[in-house]
CSV table of C-alpha atoms in Angstrom, one decimal:
chain,number,residue,atom,x,y,z
R,28,MET,CA,-78.3,6.4,98.7
R,29,ALA,CA,-74.9,7.4,97.4
R,30,ALA,CA,-72.2,8.0,99.7
R,31,LEU,CA,-69.4,10.1,98.7
R,32,THR,CA,-66.2,9.2,100.6
R,33,SER,CA,-63.6,11.6,99.8
R,34,ALA,CA,-61.6,14.7,101.2
R,35,PRO,CA,-63.9,17.9,102.0
R,36,ALA,CA,-62.5,19.6,99.2
R,37,LEU,CA,-64.5,18.6,96.0
R,38,ALA,CA,-63.8,20.5,92.9
R,39,GLN,CA,-66.6,18.9,91.2
R,40,SER,CA,-69.6,20.5,92.2
R,41,PRO,CA,-72.4,22.5,90.5
R,42,SER,CA,-71.2,25.8,91.9
R,43,SER,CA,-68.0,25.4,90.4
R,44,GLY,CA,-69.2,26.2,86.7
R,45,GLY,CA,-70.0,22.5,85.8
R,46,GLN,CA,-66.4,21.8,84.8
R,47,ALA,CA,-64.5,18.7,86.1
R,48,SER,CA,-60.9,19.1,87.2
R,49,SER,CA,-58.9,17.2,84.3
R,50,ASP,CA,-56.6,15.7,86.7
R,51,GLN,CA,-59.2,14.5,89.1
R,52,THR,CA,-60.1,10.7,89.5
R,53,THR,CA,-63.4,9.6,90.6
R,54,PHE,CA,-64.3,6.0,91.4
R,55,VAL,CA,-67.8,5.1,91.1
R,56,GLN,CA,-68.9,1.8,92.8
R,57,VAL,CA,-71.8,0.3,91.1
R,58,GLY,CA,-74.2,-2.6,92.3
R,59,GLN,CA,-76.0,-3.0,88.9
R,60,LEU,CA,-74.8,-1.4,85.8
R,61,LEU,CA,-76.8,-1.1,82.4
R,62,ALA,CA,-73.8,0.5,80.7
R,63,GLU,CA,-74.9,-0.3,76.9
R,64,PRO,CA,-78.6,-0.4,76.8
R,65,GLU,CA,-78.7,-1.4,73.2
R,66,ARG,CA,-77.3,-4.7,74.5
R,67,GLY,CA,-79.7,-5.1,77.3
R,68,ILE,CA,-77.1,-6.6,79.8
R,69,VAL,CA,-77.0,-6.0,83.4
R,70,GLN,CA,-73.6,-6.1,84.9
R,71,ARG,CA,-73.1,-6.5,88.7
R,72,ASP,CA,-70.1,-5.2,91.0
R,73,LYS,CA,-68.3,-2.9,88.7
R,74,THR,CA,-66.2,0.2,89.3
R,75,LEU,CA,-66.3,3.0,86.6
R,76,VAL,CA,-62.8,5.1,86.7
R,77,ILE,CA,-63.9,8.7,85.5
R,78,ARG,CA,-61.0,11.0,85.1
R,79,GLY,CA,-62.0,14.7,84.2
R,80,ASN,CA,-65.0,14.5,82.2
R,81,GLN,CA,-64.6,10.8,80.7
R,82,VAL,CA,-65.1,7.6,81.8
R,83,VAL,CA,-61.1,5.8,81.2
R,84,GLU,CA,-62.0,2.3,82.8
R,85,ILE,CA,-64.7,-0.2,83.8
R,86,ARG,CA,-63.3,-2.6,86.6
R,87,GLU,CA,-64.4,-5.5,88.0
R,88,GLY,CA,-65.3,-5.6,91.6
R,89,PHE,CA,-65.4,-2.5,94.1
R,90,VAL,CA,-61.9,-0.8,93.9
R,91,GLY,CA,-60.5,2.7,94.1
R,92,GLU,CA,-58.8,5.1,96.7
R,93,GLY,CA,-59.3,8.6,97.3
R,94,ARG,CA,-62.5,10.4,95.7
R,95,ILE,CA,-65.1,7.2,95.7
R,96,VAL,CA,-68.8,7.2,95.1
R,97,ASP,CA,-70.6,4.5,96.4
R,98,LEU,CA,-73.6,3.5,94.2
R,99,ARG,CA,-73.1,-0.3,95.5
R,100,ASP,CA,-76.9,-0.6,96.4
R,101,SER,CA,-77.9,1.3,93.3
R,102,PHE,CA,-78.8,0.4,89.6
R,103,VAL,CA,-76.6,2.7,87.1
R,104,LEU,CA,-77.3,3.4,83.7
R,105,PRO,CA,-76.5,6.3,80.9
R,106,GLY,CA,-77.6,9.7,81.4
R,107,LEU,CA,-81.0,10.2,79.8
R,108,ILE,CA,-82.1,11.9,76.5
R,109,ASP,CA,-85.1,13.7,75.9
R,110,SER,CA,-85.4,14.2,72.2
R,111,HIS,CA,-88.0,17.3,72.5
R,112,VAL,CA,-88.4,19.8,74.9
R,113,HIS,CA,-89.1,23.7,75.1
R,114,LEU,CA,-86.9,24.9,77.8
R,115,THR,CA,-87.6,28.4,77.8
R,116,SER,CA,-91.5,28.4,78.5
R,117,GLN,CA,-94.1,26.0,80.4
R,118,GLN,CA,-97.8,26.2,79.8
R,119,ASN,CA,-99.7,28.0,82.2
R,120,PRO,CA,-102.8,30.1,82.7
R,121,ASN,CA,-100.8,33.1,82.1
R,122,GLY,CA,-98.7,31.5,78.7
R,123,ARG,CA,-100.2,33.5,76.3
R,124,LEU,CA,-100.0,36.9,78.2
R,125,GLU,CA,-95.9,35.8,78.8
R,126,GLU,CA,-95.6,35.7,75.1
R,127,VAL,CA,-96.0,39.3,74.7
R,128,THR,CA,-94.6,40.3,78.4
R,129,GLN,CA,-91.5,38.6,78.5
R,130,SER,CA,-88.1,39.7,76.8
R,131,ASN,CA,-85.8,37.1,75.3
R,132,ALA,CA,-83.6,37.6,78.2
R,133,GLU,CA,-86.0,36.7,80.8
R,134,GLN,CA,-86.8,33.8,78.7
R,135,ALA,CA,-83.4,32.6,78.6
R,136,PHE,CA,-83.2,32.8,82.8
R,137,VAL,CA,-86.7,31.0,82.7
R,138,GLY,CA,-84.8,28.3,80.8
R,139,ALA,CA,-82.1,28.1,83.1
R,140,ARG,CA,-84.3,27.6,85.9
R,141,TYR,CA,-86.3,24.6,83.8
R,142,ALA,CA,-82.7,23.2,82.5
R,143,ARG,CA,-81.5,22.5,85.9
R,144,ARG,CA,-84.8,20.8,86.9
R,145,THR,CA,-84.3,18.7,83.9
R,146,LEU,CA,-80.8,17.6,84.6
R,147,MET,CA,-81.8,16.7,88.1
R,148,ALA,CA,-84.5,14.7,86.6
R,149,GLY,CA,-81.7,12.5,85.2
R,150,PHE,CA,-81.7,14.1,81.5
R,151,THR,CA,-78.5,14.9,80.6
R,152,THR,CA,-78.9,15.7,76.7
R,153,VAL,CA,-82.0,17.2,75.3
R,154,ALA,CA,-83.1,18.6,72.1
R,155,ASP,CA,-84.9,22.2,72.3
R,156,LEU,CA,-87.1,21.8,69.6
R,157,GLY,CA,-88.7,25.7,69.2
R,158,GLY,CA,-88.1,28.8,70.9
R,159,SER,CA,-86.9,32.2,70.2
R,160,ASN,CA,-83.6,31.9,68.9
R,161,GLU,CA,-81.9,34.5,71.1
R,162,SER,CA,-83.1,32.8,74.2
R,163,VAL,CA,-82.5,29.4,73.3
R,164,PHE,CA,-79.3,29.7,71.7
R,165,ALA,CA,-77.7,31.6,74.3
R,166,LEU,CA,-79.0,29.1,77.1
R,167,ARG,CA,-77.3,26.4,75.1
R,168,ASP,CA,-74.0,28.3,74.7
R,169,ALA,CA,-74.2,29.3,78.5
R,170,ILE,CA,-74.7,25.5,79.7
R,171,ARG,CA,-71.9,24.3,77.2
R,172,ARG,CA,-69.5,26.8,78.9
R,173,GLY,CA,-70.6,25.8,82.3
R,174,ASP,CA,-72.2,29.2,83.4
R,175,VAL,CA,-75.3,27.4,84.4
R,176,PRO,CA,-76.4,23.7,85.2
R,177,GLY,CA,-78.4,22.1,82.7
R,178,PRO,CA,-78.5,19.1,80.1
R,179,ARG,CA,-76.4,19.2,76.7
R,180,VAL,CA,-78.8,21.0,74.3
R,181,ILE,CA,-78.9,20.5,70.7
R,182,ALA,CA,-81.3,23.4,69.7
R,183,SER,CA,-83.3,24.5,66.4
R,184,GLY,CA,-84.2,27.9,67.7
R,185,SER,CA,-87.6,28.9,65.8
R,186,ALA,CA,-89.5,26.5,64.0
R,187,VAL,CA,-89.7,26.9,60.2
R,188,SER,CA,-93.6,27.5,59.9
R,189,VAL,CA,-96.2,28.8,57.1
R,190,HIS,CA,-97.5,32.2,57.8
R,191,GLY,CA,-100.5,31.9,59.8
R,192,GLY,CA,-100.1,28.3,60.7
R,193,HIS,CA,-98.8,26.3,63.9
R,194,GLY,CA,-95.4,28.4,64.9
R,195,ASP,CA,-96.3,31.6,63.6
R,196,ILE,CA,-98.0,34.1,66.0
R,197,ASN,CA,-101.8,33.7,66.2
R,198,GLY,CA,-104.9,35.3,68.1
R,199,TYR,CA,-103.2,38.7,68.7
R,200,ARG,CA,-103.7,42.2,67.2
R,201,GLU,CA,-102.2,42.5,63.9
R,202,ASP,CA,-99.7,44.7,64.7
R,203,VAL,CA,-98.7,42.8,67.8
R,204,MET,CA,-98.2,39.5,65.4
R,205,HIS,CA,-96.5,41.4,62.8
R,206,ILE,CA,-93.7,42.4,65.6
R,207,LEU,CA,-93.5,38.9,67.1
R,208,SER,CA,-93.7,36.7,64.0
R,209,PRO,CA,-90.1,35.0,63.9
R,210,GLU,CA,-87.7,35.2,60.5
R,211,SER,CA,-88.3,31.7,60.2
R,212,VAL,CA,-92.1,31.8,59.1
R,213,CYS,CA,-92.1,31.6,55.2
R,214,SER,CA,-94.4,31.1,52.4
R,215,GLY,CA,-93.4,29.8,49.0
R,216,VAL,CA,-90.3,27.5,47.8
R,217,ASP,CA,-87.7,30.4,47.9
R,218,ASP,CA,-88.8,31.6,51.1
R,219,CYS,CA,-89.1,28.5,52.7
R,220,MET,CA,-85.2,28.2,51.8
R,221,ARG,CA,-84.5,31.4,53.0
R,222,ALA,CA,-85.8,30.4,56.3
R,223,VAL,CA,-83.9,27.3,56.9
R,224,ARG,CA,-80.6,29.3,56.0
R,225,THR,CA,-81.4,32.1,58.2
R,226,GLN,CA,-81.8,29.5,60.9
R,227,VAL,CA,-78.6,28.2,60.3
R,228,ARG,CA,-76.8,31.5,60.3
R,229,ALA,CA,-78.7,32.2,63.7
R,230,GLY,CA,-77.1,28.9,65.0
R,231,ALA,CA,-79.4,26.2,64.8
R,232,ASP,CA,-78.1,22.5,65.3
R,233,ILE,CA,-81.2,21.1,63.8
R,234,ILE,CA,-83.9,22.4,61.5
R,235,LYS,CA,-87.7,21.8,63.1
R,236,ILE,CA,-90.6,22.6,61.1
R,237,THR,CA,-94.2,22.4,61.5
R,238,ALA,CA,-95.5,20.2,58.5
R,239,THR,CA,-99.1,20.6,60.1
R,240,GLY,CA,-101.2,22.2,62.3
R,241,GLY,CA,-100.8,22.0,65.8
R,242,VAL,CA,-102.7,21.9,69.2
R,243,LEU,CA,-101.5,24.9,71.0
R,244,SER,CA,-101.8,27.3,68.1
R,245,ASN,CA,-104.5,29.5,68.9
R,246,THR,CA,-106.2,29.0,65.4
R,247,ALA,CA,-108.8,26.8,64.2
R,248,ALA,CA,-106.7,25.8,61.4
R,249,GLY,CA,-106.8,22.0,61.8
R,250,LEU,CA,-104.2,19.4,62.2
R,251,ALA,CA,-103.5,18.6,58.6
R,252,GLN,CA,-100.6,19.4,56.1
R,253,GLN,CA,-100.1,23.1,55.8
R,254,PHE,CA,-96.8,23.5,53.6
R,255,SER,CA,-97.2,22.8,50.2
R,256,ASP,CA,-95.4,19.4,48.9
R,257,GLU,CA,-93.0,21.8,47.0
R,258,GLU,CA,-92.1,23.8,50.1
R,259,LEU,CA,-91.6,20.9,52.2
R,260,GLY,CA,-89.3,19.5,49.6
R,261,SER,CA,-87.3,22.9,49.6
R,262,ILE,CA,-87.1,23.1,53.3
R,263,VAL,CA,-85.7,19.4,53.4
R,264,ALA,CA,-83.4,19.8,50.8
R,265,ALA,CA,-82.0,23.3,52.1
R,266,GLY,CA,-81.4,21.6,55.6
R,267,HIS,CA,-79.5,18.7,54.1
R,268,ARG,CA,-77.4,21.4,51.8
R,269,MET,CA,-76.4,22.7,55.0
R,270,GLY,CA,-75.7,20.0,56.9
R,271,ARG,CA,-78.5,19.8,59.1
R,272,GLN,CA,-81.2,17.1,59.8
R,273,VAL,CA,-84.7,18.2,59.6
R,274,THR,CA,-87.5,16.9,61.9
R,275,ALA,CA,-91.1,17.6,61.5
R,276,HIS,CA,-93.9,18.3,64.0
R,277,ALA,CA,-96.6,16.4,62.5
R,278,HIS,CA,-100.0,15.3,63.4
R,279,GLY,CA,-102.2,14.8,60.1
R,280,ALA,CA,-101.1,12.0,58.0
R,281,ASP,CA,-101.1,14.0,54.9
R,282,GLY,CA,-98.4,16.2,56.5
R,283,ILE,CA,-96.5,13.3,57.9
R,284,ASN,CA,-96.4,11.5,54.4
R,285,SER,CA,-95.5,14.4,52.3
R,286,PHE,CA,-92.7,15.3,54.5
R,287,LEU,CA,-91.6,11.8,54.7
R,288,ARG,CA,-91.6,11.6,50.7
R,289,ALA,CA,-89.7,14.8,50.7
R,290,GLY,CA,-87.0,13.0,52.5
R,291,GLY,CA,-87.3,14.3,56.2
R,292,ASP,CA,-85.4,12.6,59.1
R,293,SER,CA,-87.8,12.4,61.8
R,294,ILE,CA,-91.4,13.0,63.0
R,295,GLU,CA,-92.7,14.5,66.1
R,296,HIS,CA,-95.9,13.5,67.6
R,297,GLY,CA,-97.3,11.5,64.4
R,298,THR,CA,-100.7,11.4,66.0
R,299,PHE,CA,-102.9,10.3,63.0
R,300,LEU,CA,-100.0,8.6,61.0
R,301,ASP,CA,-101.2,5.6,58.8
R,302,ASP,CA,-100.2,2.3,57.0
R,303,GLU,CA,-98.4,4.6,54.6
R,304,SER,CA,-96.7,6.5,57.1
R,305,ILE,CA,-95.4,3.3,59.0
R,306,ARG,CA,-94.0,1.8,55.4
R,307,LEU,CA,-92.4,4.9,54.6
R,308,MET,CA,-90.8,5.5,58.3
R,309,ARG,CA,-89.4,1.8,58.0
R,310,ARG,CA,-88.1,2.1,54.5
R,311,GLU,CA,-86.1,5.4,55.1
R,312,GLY,CA,-85.4,4.5,58.8
R,313,VAL,CA,-87.2,7.6,59.8
R,314,TRP,CA,-87.3,8.1,63.8
R,315,LEU,CA,-90.8,8.7,65.2
R,316,VAL,CA,-90.6,10.8,68.5
R,317,PRO,CA,-94.2,10.0,70.0
R,318,THR,CA,-94.5,12.7,72.7
R,319,LEU,CA,-97.0,10.6,74.7
R,320,LEU,CA,-96.7,13.0,78.0
R,321,ALA,CA,-97.8,15.9,75.8
R,322,GLY,CA,-100.9,14.3,74.5
R,323,ASP,CA,-101.6,13.0,77.9
R,324,PHE,CA,-101.3,16.3,79.5
R,325,VAL,CA,-103.5,18.4,77.1
R,326,ALA,CA,-106.2,16.2,77.3
R,327,ARG,CA,-106.3,16.2,81.1
R,328,ILE,CA,-106.1,20.1,80.8
R,329,ALA,CA,-108.7,20.5,78.2
R,330,SER,CA,-111.2,18.2,80.1
R,331,SER,CA,-110.7,19.7,83.8
R,332,PRO,CA,-112.8,22.3,85.4
R,333,ASP,CA,-109.6,24.5,85.5
R,334,ASN,CA,-108.9,24.4,81.7
R,335,PHE,CA,-106.9,27.2,80.3
R,336,PHE,CA,-106.6,26.6,76.9
R,337,THR,CA,-108.6,28.7,74.2
R,338,PRO,CA,-111.4,27.2,72.6
R,339,ALA,CA,-109.6,26.3,69.4
R,340,GLN,CA,-106.7,24.8,71.5
R,341,SER,CA,-109.3,22.6,73.7
R,342,ALA,CA,-111.0,21.1,70.7
R,343,LYS,CA,-107.6,20.0,69.2
R,344,ALA,CA,-106.3,18.8,72.7
R,345,LEU,CA,-109.4,16.6,73.0
R,346,GLU,CA,-109.1,15.2,69.5
R,347,VAL,CA,-105.4,14.7,69.7
R,348,GLY,CA,-104.6,13.5,73.3
R,349,PRO,CA,-106.8,10.3,73.5
R,350,ARG,CA,-105.3,9.1,70.3
R,351,MET,CA,-101.5,9.2,70.9
R,352,VAL,CA,-100.6,6.2,73.0
R,353,ASP,CA,-103.0,3.9,70.2
R,354,MET,CA,-100.8,5.7,67.6
R,355,ALA,CA,-97.3,4.7,69.3
R,356,ARG,CA,-98.5,1.4,69.7
R,357,ARG,CA,-99.2,0.9,66.1
R,358,ALA,CA,-95.8,2.3,65.0
R,359,HIS,CA,-94.2,0.1,67.4
R,360,GLU,CA,-96.0,-3.0,66.0
R,361,GLY,CA,-95.2,-1.9,62.8
R,362,GLY,CA,-91.4,-1.9,63.2
R,363,VAL,CA,-90.8,2.1,63.3
R,364,ARG,CA,-87.7,3.3,64.9
R,365,ILE,CA,-88.9,5.2,68.5
R,366,ALA,CA,-86.8,8.0,70.1
R,367,PHE,CA,-87.8,8.9,73.6
R,368,GLY,CA,-89.2,12.4,73.6
R,369,THR,CA,-91.8,14.5,75.6
R,370,ASP,CA,-92.5,17.9,74.3
R,371,THR,CA,-91.9,19.0,78.0
R,372,GLY,CA,-92.9,22.7,78.2
R,373,VAL,CA,-96.4,21.3,77.5
R,374,SER,CA,-96.2,19.3,80.6
R,375,ALA,CA,-93.9,20.4,83.5
R,376,HIS,CA,-90.2,20.3,83.4
R,377,GLY,CA,-88.7,17.8,85.7
R,378,ASP,CA,-91.7,15.3,85.0
R,379,ASN,CA,-90.1,14.1,81.5
R,380,ALA,CA,-89.8,10.3,83.0
R,381,GLN,CA,-93.5,10.0,82.9
R,382,GLU,CA,-93.1,9.4,79.4
R,383,PHE,CA,-91.6,6.0,80.2
R,384,ALA,CA,-94.9,4.6,81.8
R,385,LEU,CA,-96.8,5.7,78.4
R,386,LEU,CA,-94.7,4.1,76.1
R,387,VAL,CA,-94.8,0.9,78.1
R,388,ARG,CA,-98.6,1.4,78.0
R,389,ALA,CA,-97.9,1.5,74.2
R,390,GLY,CA,-96.7,-1.9,74.0
R,391,LEU,CA,-92.8,-1.1,74.5
R,392,SER,CA,-90.8,-3.3,77.5
R,393,PRO,CA,-89.2,-1.5,79.9
R,394,LEU,CA,-85.8,-2.1,78.3
R,395,GLU,CA,-87.2,-0.8,74.8
R,396,ALA,CA,-88.5,2.2,76.5
R,397,ILE,CA,-85.1,2.7,78.0
R,398,GLN,CA,-83.2,2.4,75.0
R,399,ALA,CA,-85.5,4.5,73.2
R,400,ALA,CA,-84.0,7.4,75.7
R,401,THR,CA,-80.3,6.4,75.8
R,402,ALA,CA,-79.0,4.4,72.7
R,403,GLY,CA,-82.0,5.0,70.2
R,404,ALA,CA,-82.3,9.0,71.1
R,405,ALA,CA,-78.4,9.2,70.4
R,406,GLN,CA,-78.5,7.6,67.1
R,407,HIS,CA,-81.6,9.8,66.2
R,408,LEU,CA,-79.8,12.9,67.4
R,409,ARG,CA,-76.6,11.8,65.7
R,410,ILE,CA,-74.4,12.0,68.9
R,411,THR,CA,-73.6,8.4,69.5
R,412,GLY,CA,-69.9,9.5,70.4
R,413,GLU,CA,-71.2,11.8,73.1
R,414,ALA,CA,-74.4,10.2,75.0
R,415,GLY,CA,-76.6,7.2,75.3
R,416,ARG,CA,-74.2,4.6,76.8
R,417,ILE,CA,-71.4,4.3,79.4
R,418,ALA,CA,-68.2,3.1,78.1
R,419,THR,CA,-64.4,3.9,77.9
R,420,GLY,CA,-63.9,7.2,76.1
R,421,MET,CA,-67.3,8.5,76.4
R,422,PRO,CA,-68.5,11.5,78.5
R,423,ALA,CA,-69.3,10.5,82.2
R,424,ASP,CA,-73.1,10.9,82.0
R,425,LEU,CA,-74.8,8.6,84.3
R,426,ILE,CA,-77.8,8.5,86.6
R,427,ALA,CA,-78.7,6.0,89.5
R,428,VAL,CA,-81.9,4.8,91.0
R,429,SER,CA,-82.7,2.6,93.8
R,430,GLY,CA,-84.7,-0.2,92.4
R,431,ASP,CA,-84.8,-2.0,88.8
R,432,PRO,CA,-86.3,0.1,86.3
R,433,LEU,CA,-86.4,-3.1,83.9
R,434,SER,CA,-88.8,-4.4,86.5
R,435,ASP,CA,-90.7,-1.3,87.1
R,436,VAL,CA,-90.0,1.3,84.7
R,437,THR,CA,-91.4,3.9,87.0
R,438,GLU,CA,-88.1,3.9,89.1
R,439,LEU,CA,-86.7,6.3,86.5
R,440,GLU,CA,-89.4,9.1,87.8
R,441,ARG,CA,-87.1,8.8,91.0
R,442,VAL,CA,-83.6,9.8,90.2
R,443,ARG,CA,-81.4,10.0,93.0
R,444,PHE,CA,-78.0,10.4,91.7
R,445,VAL,CA,-76.8,12.5,88.5
R,446,MET,CA,-73.5,13.0,86.8
R,447,LYS,CA,-73.0,14.8,83.9
R,448,ALA,CA,-69.3,15.0,82.3
R,449,GLY,CA,-67.8,14.2,85.5
R,450,VAL,CA,-69.9,16.8,87.6
R,451,ILE,CA,-71.9,15.2,90.4
R,452,TYR,CA,-75.2,17.4,90.2
R,453,ARG,CA,-77.5,15.2,92.3
R,454,GLU,CA,-76.7,12.9,95.2
R,455,ASP,CA,-79.5,12.1,97.3
């Protein structure tokens, strides 16, 4: 598909440490270009001039000399953004055992494998929302330095969670749980402020909290609100004072609405949101990250003969999974802003783009689904100067597919070319 016509000595390659040579110019010739998805305009026969890690010009026609990438038969769009992943793990039958056998260093190496897989699937930016501080932040920083290939990572580290609730350690011996429980677990207003500040000190780019119970915590504690209103208020206020946006894992409507009234910035999942939730989200401009792929995955596992979930997990998976597409449909019809996010790590890394078809099933057009994974996600994560569009002065993050994803959004499951910050990582 993509023909690279240049001299053999190519400085830009994953093996070179992921750093584009600042004096090297690449001409990417593009047949169809969706440079700014928020505008929805497909341009034809363009050449992207890339110097170092930036787009420096978009020219009419097919031009260039020296290092030319031929994507004249392809559809090119910005690198995709997944607003909710867990790079350092993946659900599997041994998942509960891995929690107590893998070191933080091992998890970071596992994360390096999954980060590369995510990048090769066309996702050049992700938000990692939940994992051990040491492993997640080390992985983020290694990718940033160019030590390992992967998407740009915005990381929360450990979620701020209530003792015994979703995000805490559950279902093991008491002494094991005491050792593994993260510092970000808290109870009471003052302790919850401490947990937020501890996460910021550890290196969190964003604060993720678990406002309600969750499907995969091994406890029959339900899916409703777990923090008190006062605790939620203290968490949001502490995060904002420290210059961090605060996003909430939230299924039950009571937890969703309490978090929104506390001034929270975005909702992850949103399974049982109600009319009040939609009204509050519209009024405050809050983003919803629906994670439909996670719902689809857990429902399939829980109902299969090879189900490896515990009874508590299975019951919640069968309650939540089938509801999520309808939830996203109601939110979309209600005018809620939607950012693309998958909760990958629940489902398999590299399958992230399967979320697009589920969003379309929920009523989004293919263009709206693409906007959610580009300009919308960039706005949600406050990185509009770094990702979400192809424009002069922006990092050269772009992907290519053979067909037209505006006609068939599943084309994005078959990405064949990936460039991140001027470096070519995939070229089928």
